[in-house]
Amino acid sequence: MTMEKLLCFLVFTSFSHAFGQTDMSTKAFVFPKESDNSYVSLKAQSTKPLKAFTVCLHVYTELSLTRGYSIFSYATKKQSNEILIFWSKDRGYTLTVGGPEVLFETSEVTAPVHICTSWESASGIVEFWLDGKPRVRKSLQKGYTVGTEASIILGQEQDSFGGGFETNQSLVGDIGDVNMWDFVLSPDQINTVYAGGIFSPNVLDWRALKYEVHGEVYTKPQLWP
């Protein structure tokens, strides 16, 4: 093998390892301890600006009893909190779009939780569903457009594009079934997703996921049904 061919092979192998497409059905990412360097990078299937989105996932942690933590962090070079799903202790879940946030109050949760949240620019309406049950709709960033070329991170909150991690915001626990669409799912569709169905996610697809693991993160069988 020539040196040129060897270099091409190594580059291709490295890229494939970094963002290989994997069916993660029945699997979860496990973050076993606090850190500022353990996370998973996700590569979106679509890179166009977003006028709407829905994100659904499972998360399982005991941190809600002690401190806040990041669940889903979507940053662009212009806005580190382009989309952020975060648990805030003594407050509940927050959804951030383009900087501003809305709060969905809830009591402390330690069991596996299924979250679906959606937003649309045309109305600014935000929906937040916990275990198939909707919270009261709220308004956020009407007329806004979520930027492109995103850095999507599980396990840490991005205070800068692709970085700025803090140990006291890290996730300790399991996360899985992370799917994202560039439109708002209907209530019937969200209930179907909660029951285990899928509506061809076109931004992030857990059954055809492109990801890269950093630090101490493991892939294990899911602990929820």
mmCIF file with all atom_site columns, C-alpha atoms in Angstrom:
data_model
loop_
_atom_site.group_PDB
_atom_site.id
_atom_site.type_symbol
_atom_site.label_atom_id
_atom_site.label_alt_id
_atom_site.label_comp_id
_atom_site.label_asym_id
_atom_site.label_entity_id
_atom_site.label_seq_id
_atom_site.pdbx_PDB_ins_code
_atom_site.Cartn_x
_atom_site.Cartn_y
_atom_site.Cartn_z
_atom_site.occupancy
_atom_site.B_iso_or_equiv
_atom_site.pdbx_formal_charge
_atom_site.auth_seq_id
_atom_site.auth_comp_id
_atom_site.auth_asym_id
_atom_site.auth_atom_id
_atom_site.pdbx_PDB_model_num
ATOM 1   C CA . MET A 1 1   ? 0.000   0.000  0.000  1.00 0.00 ? 1   MET A CA 1
ATOM 2   C CA . THR A 1 2   ? 1.408   3.382  -0.988 1.00 0.00 ? 2   THR A CA 1
ATOM 3   C CA . MET A 1 3   ? 1.816   6.148  1.591  1.00 0.00 ? 3   MET A CA 1
ATOM 4   C CA . GLU A 1 4   ? -0.927  8.179  -0.134 1.00 0.00 ? 4   GLU A CA 1
ATOM 5   C CA . LYS A 1 5   ? -3.386  5.275  0.005  1.00 0.00 ? 5   LYS A CA 1
ATOM 6   C CA . LEU A 1 6   ? -2.454  4.579  3.638  1.00 0.00 ? 6   LEU A CA 1
ATOM 7   C CA . LEU A 1 7   ? -3.154  8.185  4.631  1.00 0.00 ? 7   LEU A CA 1
ATOM 8   C CA . CYS A 1 8   ? -6.519  8.100  2.837  1.00 0.00 ? 8   CYS A CA 1
ATOM 9   C CA . PHE A 1 9   ? -7.397  4.863  4.624  1.00 0.00 ? 9   PHE A CA 1
ATOM 10  C CA . LEU A 1 10  ? -6.483  6.272  8.040  1.00 0.00 ? 10  LEU A CA 1
ATOM 11  C CA . VAL A 1 11  ? -8.485  9.455  7.454  1.00 0.00 ? 11  VAL A CA 1
ATOM 12  C CA . PHE A 1 12  ? -11.515 7.476  6.280  1.00 0.00 ? 12  PHE A CA 1
ATOM 13  C CA . THR A 1 13  ? -11.247 5.079  9.241  1.00 0.00 ? 13  THR A CA 1
ATOM 14  C CA . SER A 1 14  ? -10.975 7.948  11.705 1.00 0.00 ? 14  SER A CA 1
ATOM 15  C CA . PHE A 1 15  ? -14.013 9.719  10.247 1.00 0.00 ? 15  PHE A CA 1
ATOM 16  C CA . SER A 1 16  ? -16.051 6.523  10.207 1.00 0.00 ? 16  SER A CA 1
ATOM 17  C CA . HIS A 1 17  ? -15.228 5.898  13.871 1.00 0.00 ? 17  HIS A CA 1
ATOM 18  C CA . ALA A 1 18  ? -16.103 9.453  14.807 1.00 0.00 ? 18  ALA A CA 1
ATOM 19  C CA . PHE A 1 19  ? -19.487 9.637  13.128 1.00 0.00 ? 19  PHE A CA 1
ATOM 20  C CA . GLY A 1 20  ? -20.354 6.099  12.070 1.00 0.00 ? 20  GLY A CA 1
ATOM 21  C CA . GLN A 1 21  ? -24.064 5.455  11.566 1.00 0.00 ? 21  GLN A CA 1
ATOM 22  C CA . THR A 1 22  ? -25.391 3.082  14.240 1.00 0.00 ? 22  THR A CA 1
ATOM 23  C CA . ASP A 1 23  ? -28.769 1.577  15.100 1.00 0.00 ? 23  ASP A CA 1
ATOM 24  C CA . MET A 1 24  ? -29.082 2.430  18.802 1.00 0.00 ? 24  MET A CA 1
ATOM 25  C CA . SER A 1 25  ? -32.436 0.703  19.331 1.00 0.00 ? 25  SER A CA 1
ATOM 26  C CA . THR A 1 26  ? -32.598 -0.731 22.891 1.00 0.00 ? 26  THR A CA 1
ATOM 27  C CA . LYS A 1 27  ? -29.308 1.051  23.753 1.00 0.00 ? 27  LYS A CA 1
ATOM 28  C CA . ALA A 1 28  ? -28.542 4.049  25.952 1.00 0.00 ? 28  ALA A CA 1
ATOM 29  C CA . PHE A 1 29  ? -25.527 6.237  26.602 1.00 0.00 ? 29  PHE A CA 1
ATOM 30  C CA . VAL A 1 30  ? -24.400 5.930  30.225 1.00 0.00 ? 30  VAL A CA 1
ATOM 31  C CA . PHE A 1 31  ? -22.564 8.764  32.003 1.00 0.00 ? 31  PHE A CA 1
ATOM 32  C CA . PRO A 1 32  ? -21.393 7.098  35.239 1.00 0.00 ? 32  PRO A CA 1
ATOM 33  C CA . LYS A 1 33  ? -19.891 10.107 37.034 1.00 0.00 ? 33  LYS A CA 1
ATOM 34  C CA . GLU A 1 34  ? -19.604 13.883 37.066 1.00 0.00 ? 34  GLU A CA 1
ATOM 35  C CA . SER A 1 35  ? -17.067 15.369 34.686 1.00 0.00 ? 35  SER A CA 1
ATOM 36  C CA . ASP A 1 36  ? -16.277 18.307 32.452 1.00 0.00 ? 36  ASP A CA 1
ATOM 37  C CA . ASN A 1 37  ? -14.947 16.165 29.607 1.00 0.00 ? 37  ASN A CA 1
ATOM 38  C CA . SER A 1 38  ? -17.366 13.240 29.098 1.00 0.00 ? 38  SER A CA 1
ATOM 39  C CA . TYR A 1 39  ? -20.010 13.788 26.441 1.00 0.00 ? 39  TYR A CA 1
ATOM 40  C CA . VAL A 1 40  ? -21.469 12.528 23.166 1.00 0.00 ? 40  VAL A CA 1
ATOM 41  C CA . SER A 1 41  ? -21.438 14.590 19.967 1.00 0.00 ? 41  SER A CA 1
ATOM 42  C CA . LEU A 1 42  ? -24.310 13.988 17.542 1.00 0.00 ? 42  LEU A CA 1
ATOM 43  C CA . LYS A 1 43  ? -24.254 14.760 13.835 1.00 0.00 ? 43  LYS A CA 1
ATOM 44  C CA . ALA A 1 44  ? -27.516 16.057 12.377 1.00 0.00 ? 44  ALA A CA 1
ATOM 45  C CA . GLN A 1 45  ? -28.903 14.597 9.166  1.00 0.00 ? 45  GLN A CA 1
ATOM 46  C CA . SER A 1 46  ? -30.160 18.023 8.116  1.00 0.00 ? 46  SER A CA 1
ATOM 47  C CA . THR A 1 47  ? -28.164 21.257 8.303  1.00 0.00 ? 47  THR A CA 1
ATOM 48  C CA . LYS A 1 48  ? -30.807 23.758 7.203  1.00 0.00 ? 48  LYS A CA 1
ATOM 49  C CA . PRO A 1 49  ? -32.104 26.536 9.506  1.00 0.00 ? 49  PRO A CA 1
ATOM 50  C CA . LEU A 1 50  ? -35.010 25.482 11.709 1.00 0.00 ? 50  LEU A CA 1
ATOM 51  C CA . LYS A 1 51  ? -38.357 27.260 11.804 1.00 0.00 ? 51  LYS A CA 1
ATOM 52  C CA . ALA A 1 52  ? -39.741 24.476 14.003 1.00 0.00 ? 52  ALA A CA 1
ATOM 53  C CA . PHE A 1 53  ? -38.553 21.356 15.798 1.00 0.00 ? 53  PHE A CA 1
ATOM 54  C CA . THR A 1 54  ? -39.522 18.480 18.066 1.00 0.00 ? 54  THR A CA 1
ATOM 55  C CA . VAL A 1 55  ? -37.032 16.664 20.298 1.00 0.00 ? 55  VAL A CA 1
ATOM 56  C CA . CYS A 1 56  ? -37.950 13.430 22.115 1.00 0.00 ? 56  CYS A CA 1
ATOM 57  C CA . LEU A 1 57  ? -35.760 11.342 24.438 1.00 0.00 ? 57  LEU A CA 1
ATOM 58  C CA . HIS A 1 58  ? -35.530 9.215  27.567 1.00 0.00 ? 58  HIS A CA 1
ATOM 59  C CA . VAL A 1 59  ? -33.410 10.297 30.533 1.00 0.00 ? 59  VAL A CA 1
ATOM 60  C CA . TYR A 1 60  ? -32.742 8.468  33.811 1.00 0.00 ? 60  TYR A CA 1
ATOM 61  C CA . THR A 1 61  ? -30.843 10.142 36.653 1.00 0.00 ? 61  THR A CA 1
ATOM 62  C CA . GLU A 1 62  ? -30.961 10.833 40.397 1.00 0.00 ? 62  GLU A CA 1
ATOM 63  C CA . LEU A 1 63  ? -29.409 14.299 39.957 1.00 0.00 ? 63  LEU A CA 1
ATOM 64  C CA . SER A 1 64  ? -32.816 16.006 40.114 1.00 0.00 ? 64  SER A CA 1
ATOM 65  C CA . LEU A 1 65  ? -32.558 15.543 43.899 1.00 0.00 ? 65  LEU A CA 1
ATOM 66  C CA . THR A 1 66  ? -29.282 17.450 44.199 1.00 0.00 ? 66  THR A CA 1
ATOM 67  C CA . ARG A 1 67  ? -28.557 19.891 41.321 1.00 0.00 ? 67  ARG A CA 1
ATOM 68  C CA . GLY A 1 68  ? -29.338 20.996 37.791 1.00 0.00 ? 68  GLY A CA 1
ATOM 69  C CA . TYR A 1 69  ? -28.030 19.233 34.687 1.00 0.00 ? 69  TYR A CA 1
ATOM 70  C CA . SER A 1 70  ? -28.045 19.496 30.913 1.00 0.00 ? 70  SER A CA 1
ATOM 71  C CA . ILE A 1 71  ? -30.174 17.048 28.942 1.00 0.00 ? 71  ILE A CA 1
ATOM 72  C CA . PHE A 1 72  ? -29.821 18.255 25.324 1.00 0.00 ? 72  PHE A CA 1
ATOM 73  C CA . SER A 1 73  ? -27.516 21.040 24.116 1.00 0.00 ? 73  SER A CA 1
ATOM 74  C CA . TYR A 1 74  ? -27.681 22.426 20.536 1.00 0.00 ? 74  TYR A CA 1
ATOM 75  C CA . ALA A 1 75  ? -25.244 25.281 19.897 1.00 0.00 ? 75  ALA A CA 1
ATOM 76  C CA . THR A 1 76  ? -24.210 27.350 16.903 1.00 0.00 ? 76  THR A CA 1
ATOM 77  C CA . LYS A 1 77  ? -21.212 29.643 16.556 1.00 0.00 ? 77  LYS A CA 1
ATOM 78  C CA . LYS A 1 78  ? -23.512 32.640 17.044 1.00 0.00 ? 78  LYS A CA 1
ATOM 79  C CA . GLN A 1 79  ? -25.557 31.263 19.966 1.00 0.00 ? 79  GLN A CA 1
ATOM 80  C CA . SER A 1 80  ? -24.352 28.666 22.483 1.00 0.00 ? 80  SER A CA 1
ATOM 81  C CA . ASN A 1 81  ? -27.898 28.143 23.807 1.00 0.00 ? 81  ASN A CA 1
ATOM 82  C CA . GLU A 1 82  ? -29.658 27.798 20.463 1.00 0.00 ? 82  GLU A CA 1
ATOM 83  C CA . ILE A 1 83  ? -31.674 24.875 21.851 1.00 0.00 ? 83  ILE A CA 1
ATOM 84  C CA . LEU A 1 84  ? -31.208 23.686 25.428 1.00 0.00 ? 84  LEU A CA 1
ATOM 85  C CA . ILE A 1 85  ? -33.251 21.239 27.515 1.00 0.00 ? 85  ILE A CA 1
ATOM 86  C CA . PHE A 1 86  ? -32.166 21.590 31.141 1.00 0.00 ? 86  PHE A CA 1
ATOM 87  C CA . TRP A 1 87  ? -33.291 20.415 34.572 1.00 0.00 ? 87  TRP A CA 1
ATOM 88  C CA . SER A 1 88  ? -33.119 23.221 37.125 1.00 0.00 ? 88  SER A CA 1
ATOM 89  C CA . LYS A 1 89  ? -33.277 22.047 40.752 1.00 0.00 ? 89  LYS A CA 1
ATOM 90  C CA . ASP A 1 90  ? -36.264 23.352 42.741 1.00 0.00 ? 90  ASP A CA 1
ATOM 91  C CA . ARG A 1 91  ? -37.731 24.785 39.515 1.00 0.00 ? 91  ARG A CA 1
ATOM 92  C CA . GLY A 1 92  ? -38.280 22.070 36.893 1.00 0.00 ? 92  GLY A CA 1
ATOM 93  C CA . TYR A 1 93  ? -37.475 21.692 33.221 1.00 0.00 ? 93  TYR A CA 1
ATOM 94  C CA . THR A 1 94  ? -36.480 24.633 31.047 1.00 0.00 ? 94  THR A CA 1
ATOM 95  C CA . LEU A 1 95  ? -36.443 24.893 27.271 1.00 0.00 ? 95  LEU A CA 1
ATOM 96  C CA . THR A 1 96  ? -34.191 27.543 25.745 1.00 0.00 ? 96  THR A CA 1
ATOM 97  C CA . VAL A 1 97  ? -34.485 28.726 22.142 1.00 0.00 ? 97  VAL A CA 1
ATOM 98  C CA . GLY A 1 98  ? -31.993 31.296 20.888 1.00 0.00 ? 98  GLY A CA 1
ATOM 99  C CA . GLY A 1 99  ? -31.086 32.444 24.422 1.00 0.00 ? 99  GLY A CA 1
ATOM 100 C CA . PRO A 1 100 ? -34.422 33.064 26.237 1.00 0.00 ? 100 PRO A CA 1
ATOM 101 C CA . GLU A 1 101 ? -36.025 30.188 28.151 1.00 0.00 ? 101 GLU A CA 1
ATOM 102 C CA . VAL A 1 102 ? -39.399 29.031 29.437 1.00 0.00 ? 102 VAL A CA 1
ATOM 103 C CA . LEU A 1 103 ? -39.938 27.009 32.600 1.00 0.00 ? 103 LEU A CA 1
ATOM 104 C CA . PHE A 1 104 ? -42.134 23.949 33.062 1.00 0.00 ? 104 PHE A CA 1
ATOM 105 C CA . GLU A 1 105 ? -42.464 23.392 36.798 1.00 0.00 ? 105 GLU A CA 1
ATOM 106 C CA . THR A 1 106 ? -42.471 19.829 38.054 1.00 0.00 ? 106 THR A CA 1
ATOM 107 C CA . SER A 1 107 ? -41.574 17.890 41.177 1.00 0.00 ? 107 SER A CA 1
ATOM 108 C CA . GLU A 1 108 ? -38.313 15.973 41.579 1.00 0.00 ? 108 GLU A CA 1
ATOM 109 C CA . VAL A 1 109 ? -38.125 12.864 39.397 1.00 0.00 ? 109 VAL A CA 1
ATOM 110 C CA . THR A 1 110 ? -35.804 9.861  39.804 1.00 0.00 ? 110 THR A CA 1
ATOM 111 C CA . ALA A 1 111 ? -37.522 7.283  37.569 1.00 0.00 ? 111 ALA A CA 1
ATOM 112 C CA . PRO A 1 112 ? -36.798 7.087  33.814 1.00 0.00 ? 112 PRO A CA 1
ATOM 113 C CA . VAL A 1 113 ? -38.600 10.005 32.150 1.00 0.00 ? 113 VAL A CA 1
ATOM 114 C CA . HIS A 1 114 ? -39.714 10.407 28.544 1.00 0.00 ? 114 HIS A CA 1
ATOM 115 C CA . ILE A 1 115 ? -39.547 14.000 27.307 1.00 0.00 ? 115 ILE A CA 1
ATOM 116 C CA . CYS A 1 116 ? -40.913 15.494 24.105 1.00 0.00 ? 116 CYS A CA 1
ATOM 117 C CA . THR A 1 117 ? -40.678 19.214 23.490 1.00 0.00 ? 117 THR A CA 1
ATOM 118 C CA . SER A 1 118 ? -41.524 21.253 20.404 1.00 0.00 ? 118 SER A CA 1
ATOM 119 C CA . TRP A 1 119 ? -41.352 24.843 19.181 1.00 0.00 ? 119 TRP A CA 1
ATOM 120 C CA . GLU A 1 120 ? -42.486 26.698 16.071 1.00 0.00 ? 120 GLU A CA 1
ATOM 121 C CA . SER A 1 121 ? -41.389 30.106 14.863 1.00 0.00 ? 121 SER A CA 1
ATOM 122 C CA . ALA A 1 122 ? -44.688 31.118 13.258 1.00 0.00 ? 122 ALA A CA 1
ATOM 123 C CA . SER A 1 123 ? -46.551 31.252 16.588 1.00 0.00 ? 123 SER A CA 1
ATOM 124 C CA . GLY A 1 124 ? -43.744 30.954 19.129 1.00 0.00 ? 124 GLY A CA 1
ATOM 125 C CA . ILE A 1 125 ? -45.724 28.144 20.779 1.00 0.00 ? 125 ILE A CA 1
ATOM 126 C CA . VAL A 1 126 ? -43.731 25.709 22.931 1.00 0.00 ? 126 VAL A CA 1
ATOM 127 C CA . GLU A 1 127 ? -45.058 22.326 24.004 1.00 0.00 ? 127 GLU A CA 1
ATOM 128 C CA . PHE A 1 128 ? -43.531 20.137 26.722 1.00 0.00 ? 128 PHE A CA 1
ATOM 129 C CA . TRP A 1 129 ? -44.632 16.545 27.316 1.00 0.00 ? 129 TRP A CA 1
ATOM 130 C CA . LEU A 1 130 ? -43.588 14.302 30.216 1.00 0.00 ? 130 LEU A CA 1
ATOM 131 C CA . ASP A 1 131 ? -44.339 10.587 29.889 1.00 0.00 ? 131 ASP A CA 1
ATOM 132 C CA . GLY A 1 132 ? -46.975 11.242 27.246 1.00 0.00 ? 132 GLY A CA 1
ATOM 133 C CA . LYS A 1 133 ? -48.728 13.985 29.231 1.00 0.00 ? 133 LYS A CA 1
ATOM 134 C CA . PRO A 1 134 ? -48.677 17.604 28.014 1.00 0.00 ? 134 PRO A CA 1
ATOM 135 C CA . ARG A 1 135 ? -47.928 20.657 30.118 1.00 0.00 ? 135 ARG A CA 1
ATOM 136 C CA . VAL A 1 136 ? -49.622 23.992 29.457 1.00 0.00 ? 136 VAL A CA 1
ATOM 137 C CA . ARG A 1 137 ? -48.397 25.512 26.186 1.00 0.00 ? 137 ARG A CA 1
ATOM 138 C CA . LYS A 1 138 ? -46.176 28.600 26.442 1.00 0.00 ? 138 LYS A CA 1
ATOM 139 C CA . SER A 1 139 ? -44.706 31.202 24.083 1.00 0.00 ? 139 SER A CA 1
ATOM 140 C CA . LEU A 1 140 ? -41.052 31.750 23.185 1.00 0.00 ? 140 LEU A CA 1
ATOM 141 C CA . GLN A 1 141 ? -39.114 33.511 20.423 1.00 0.00 ? 141 GLN A CA 1
ATOM 142 C CA . LYS A 1 142 ? -41.894 34.089 17.888 1.00 0.00 ? 142 LYS A CA 1
ATOM 143 C CA . GLY A 1 143 ? -40.372 34.770 14.465 1.00 0.00 ? 143 GLY A CA 1
ATOM 144 C CA . TYR A 1 144 ? -36.952 33.366 15.406 1.00 0.00 ? 144 TYR A CA 1
ATOM 145 C CA . THR A 1 145 ? -34.868 31.026 13.226 1.00 0.00 ? 145 THR A CA 1
ATOM 146 C CA . VAL A 1 146 ? -32.587 28.400 14.781 1.00 0.00 ? 146 VAL A CA 1
ATOM 147 C CA . GLY A 1 147 ? -29.172 28.603 13.139 1.00 0.00 ? 147 GLY A CA 1
ATOM 148 C CA . THR A 1 148 ? -27.238 26.070 11.087 1.00 0.00 ? 148 THR A CA 1
ATOM 149 C CA . GLU A 1 149 ? -24.015 24.079 11.462 1.00 0.00 ? 149 GLU A CA 1
ATOM 150 C CA . ALA A 1 150 ? -24.873 23.052 14.991 1.00 0.00 ? 150 ALA A CA 1
ATOM 151 C CA . SER A 1 151 ? -22.822 21.336 17.645 1.00 0.00 ? 151 SER A CA 1
ATOM 152 C CA . ILE A 1 152 ? -25.215 18.881 19.330 1.00 0.00 ? 152 ILE A CA 1
ATOM 153 C CA . ILE A 1 153 ? -24.068 17.529 22.696 1.00 0.00 ? 153 ILE A CA 1
ATOM 154 C CA . LEU A 1 154 ? -25.474 15.012 25.191 1.00 0.00 ? 154 LEU A CA 1
ATOM 155 C CA . GLY A 1 155 ? -24.135 14.986 28.751 1.00 0.00 ? 155 GLY A CA 1
ATOM 156 C CA . GLN A 1 156 ? -22.887 18.577 28.972 1.00 0.00 ? 156 GLN A CA 1
ATOM 157 C CA . GLU A 1 157 ? -24.131 22.135 28.484 1.00 0.00 ? 157 GLU A CA 1
ATOM 158 C CA . GLN A 1 158 ? -22.223 24.172 25.928 1.00 0.00 ? 158 GLN A CA 1
ATOM 159 C CA . ASP A 1 159 ? -21.279 27.626 27.195 1.00 0.00 ? 159 ASP A CA 1
ATOM 160 C CA . SER A 1 160 ? -19.375 28.069 23.941 1.00 0.00 ? 160 SER A CA 1
ATOM 161 C CA . PHE A 1 161 ? -19.568 26.288 20.584 1.00 0.00 ? 161 PHE A CA 1
ATOM 162 C CA . GLY A 1 162 ? -18.525 22.670 21.235 1.00 0.00 ? 162 GLY A CA 1
ATOM 163 C CA . GLY A 1 163 ? -17.101 23.444 24.700 1.00 0.00 ? 163 GLY A CA 1
ATOM 164 C CA . GLY A 1 164 ? -17.251 25.524 27.847 1.00 0.00 ? 164 GLY A CA 1
ATOM 165 C CA . PHE A 1 165 ? -18.348 22.523 29.913 1.00 0.00 ? 165 PHE A CA 1
ATOM 166 C CA . GLU A 1 166 ? -18.825 22.624 33.704 1.00 0.00 ? 166 GLU A CA 1
ATOM 167 C CA . THR A 1 167 ? -18.813 19.589 35.989 1.00 0.00 ? 167 THR A CA 1
ATOM 168 C CA . ASN A 1 168 ? -21.791 20.875 37.990 1.00 0.00 ? 168 ASN A CA 1
ATOM 169 C CA . GLN A 1 169 ? -23.946 20.935 34.828 1.00 0.00 ? 169 GLN A CA 1
ATOM 170 C CA . SER A 1 170 ? -22.991 17.465 33.592 1.00 0.00 ? 170 SER A CA 1
ATOM 171 C CA . LEU A 1 171 ? -25.419 14.560 33.358 1.00 0.00 ? 171 LEU A CA 1
ATOM 172 C CA . VAL A 1 172 ? -24.869 11.502 35.552 1.00 0.00 ? 172 VAL A CA 1
ATOM 173 C CA . GLY A 1 173 ? -27.147 8.703  34.398 1.00 0.00 ? 173 GLY A CA 1
ATOM 174 C CA . ASP A 1 174 ? -28.600 7.303  31.185 1.00 0.00 ? 174 ASP A CA 1
ATOM 175 C CA . ILE A 1 175 ? -29.991 8.940  28.060 1.00 0.00 ? 175 ILE A CA 1
ATOM 176 C CA . GLY A 1 176 ? -31.487 7.278  24.987 1.00 0.00 ? 176 GLY A CA 1
ATOM 177 C CA . ASP A 1 177 ? -34.118 7.282  22.253 1.00 0.00 ? 177 ASP A CA 1
ATOM 178 C CA . VAL A 1 178 ? -32.957 10.743 21.155 1.00 0.00 ? 178 VAL A CA 1
ATOM 179 C CA . ASN A 1 179 ? -34.892 11.739 18.046 1.00 0.00 ? 179 ASN A CA 1
ATOM 180 C CA . MET A 1 180 ? -35.395 15.141 16.420 1.00 0.00 ? 180 MET A CA 1
ATOM 181 C CA . TRP A 1 181 ? -37.646 16.437 13.658 1.00 0.00 ? 181 TRP A CA 1
ATOM 182 C CA . ASP A 1 182 ? -37.729 19.779 11.817 1.00 0.00 ? 182 ASP A CA 1
ATOM 183 C CA . PHE A 1 183 ? -41.473 20.114 12.428 1.00 0.00 ? 183 PHE A CA 1
ATOM 184 C CA . VAL A 1 184 ? -43.921 19.946 15.332 1.00 0.00 ? 184 VAL A CA 1
ATOM 185 C CA . LEU A 1 185 ? -45.288 16.479 16.043 1.00 0.00 ? 185 LEU A CA 1
ATOM 186 C CA . SER A 1 186 ? -49.026 16.242 16.646 1.00 0.00 ? 186 SER A CA 1
ATOM 187 C CA . PRO A 1 187 ? -50.337 15.032 20.033 1.00 0.00 ? 187 PRO A CA 1
ATOM 188 C CA . ASP A 1 188 ? -51.205 11.655 18.473 1.00 0.00 ? 188 ASP A CA 1
ATOM 189 C CA . GLN A 1 189 ? -47.691 11.340 17.050 1.00 0.00 ? 189 GLN A CA 1
ATOM 190 C CA . ILE A 1 190 ? -46.099 12.216 20.397 1.00 0.00 ? 190 ILE A CA 1
ATOM 191 C CA . ASN A 1 191 ? -48.199 9.583  22.144 1.00 0.00 ? 191 ASN A CA 1
ATOM 192 C CA . THR A 1 192 ? -47.132 7.056  19.519 1.00 0.00 ? 192 THR A CA 1
ATOM 193 C CA . VAL A 1 193 ? -43.454 7.964  20.050 1.00 0.00 ? 193 VAL A CA 1
ATOM 194 C CA . TYR A 1 194 ? -43.951 7.620  23.817 1.00 0.00 ? 194 TYR A CA 1
ATOM 195 C CA . ALA A 1 195 ? -45.377 4.134  23.195 1.00 0.00 ? 195 ALA A CA 1
ATOM 196 C CA . GLY A 1 196 ? -42.274 3.197  21.171 1.00 0.00 ? 196 GLY A CA 1
ATOM 197 C CA . GLY A 1 197 ? -43.258 4.207  17.647 1.00 0.00 ? 197 GLY A CA 1
ATOM 198 C CA . ILE A 1 198 ? -41.164 6.341  15.295 1.00 0.00 ? 198 ILE A CA 1
ATOM 199 C CA . PHE A 1 199 ? -42.138 8.922  12.657 1.00 0.00 ? 199 PHE A CA 1
ATOM 200 C CA . SER A 1 200 ? -39.027 8.979  10.455 1.00 0.00 ? 200 SER A CA 1
ATOM 201 C CA . PRO A 1 201 ? -36.932 11.555 12.359 1.00 0.00 ? 201 PRO A CA 1
ATOM 202 C CA . ASN A 1 202 ? -35.163 13.776 9.823  1.00 0.00 ? 202 ASN A CA 1
ATOM 203 C CA . VAL A 1 203 ? -32.678 15.690 12.016 1.00 0.00 ? 203 VAL A CA 1
ATOM 204 C CA . LEU A 1 204 ? -31.574 13.035 14.553 1.00 0.00 ? 204 LEU A CA 1
ATOM 205 C CA . ASP A 1 205 ? -32.577 9.389  14.222 1.00 0.00 ? 205 ASP A CA 1
ATOM 206 C CA . TRP A 1 206 ? -31.750 7.044  17.127 1.00 0.00 ? 206 TRP A CA 1
ATOM 207 C CA . ARG A 1 207 ? -32.024 4.067  14.778 1.00 0.00 ? 207 ARG A CA 1
ATOM 208 C CA . ALA A 1 208 ? -29.464 5.523  12.388 1.00 0.00 ? 208 ALA A CA 1
ATOM 209 C CA . LEU A 1 209 ? -27.407 7.704  14.717 1.00 0.00 ? 209 LEU A CA 1
ATOM 210 C CA . LYS A 1 210 ? -24.146 9.403  13.795 1.00 0.00 ? 210 LYS A CA 1
ATOM 211 C CA . TYR A 1 211 ? -22.208 10.115 16.971 1.00 0.00 ? 211 TYR A CA 1
ATOM 212 C CA . GLU A 1 212 ? -18.813 10.408 18.629 1.00 0.00 ? 212 GLU A CA 1
ATOM 213 C CA . VAL A 1 213 ? -18.077 9.515  22.255 1.00 0.00 ? 213 VAL A CA 1
ATOM 214 C CA . HIS A 1 214 ? -15.692 11.617 24.342 1.00 0.00 ? 214 HIS A CA 1
ATOM 215 C CA . GLY A 1 215 ? -14.374 10.687 27.775 1.00 0.00 ? 215 GLY A CA 1
ATOM 216 C CA . GLU A 1 216 ? -15.998 8.126  30.060 1.00 0.00 ? 216 GLU A CA 1
ATOM 217 C CA . VAL A 1 217 ? -19.289 7.304  28.344 1.00 0.00 ? 217 VAL A CA 1
ATOM 218 C CA . TYR A 1 218 ? -20.585 3.787  27.756 1.00 0.00 ? 218 TYR A CA 1
ATOM 219 C CA . THR A 1 219 ? -23.213 2.177  25.534 1.00 0.00 ? 219 THR A CA 1
ATOM 220 C CA . LYS A 1 220 ? -25.426 -0.204 27.506 1.00 0.00 ? 220 LYS A CA 1
ATOM 221 C CA . PRO A 1 221 ? -28.907 -1.818 27.249 1.00 0.00 ? 221 PRO A CA 1
ATOM 222 C CA . GLN A 1 222 ? -31.753 0.526  28.146 1.00 0.00 ? 222 GLN A CA 1
ATOM 223 C CA . LEU A 1 223 ? -33.246 0.259  31.642 1.00 0.00 ? 223 LEU A CA 1
ATOM 224 C CA . TRP A 1 224 ? -36.717 1.409  30.563 1.00 0.00 ? 224 TRP A CA 1
ATOM 225 C CA . PRO A 1 225 ? -39.322 -0.607 28.578 1.00 0.00 ? 225 PRO A CA 1
#
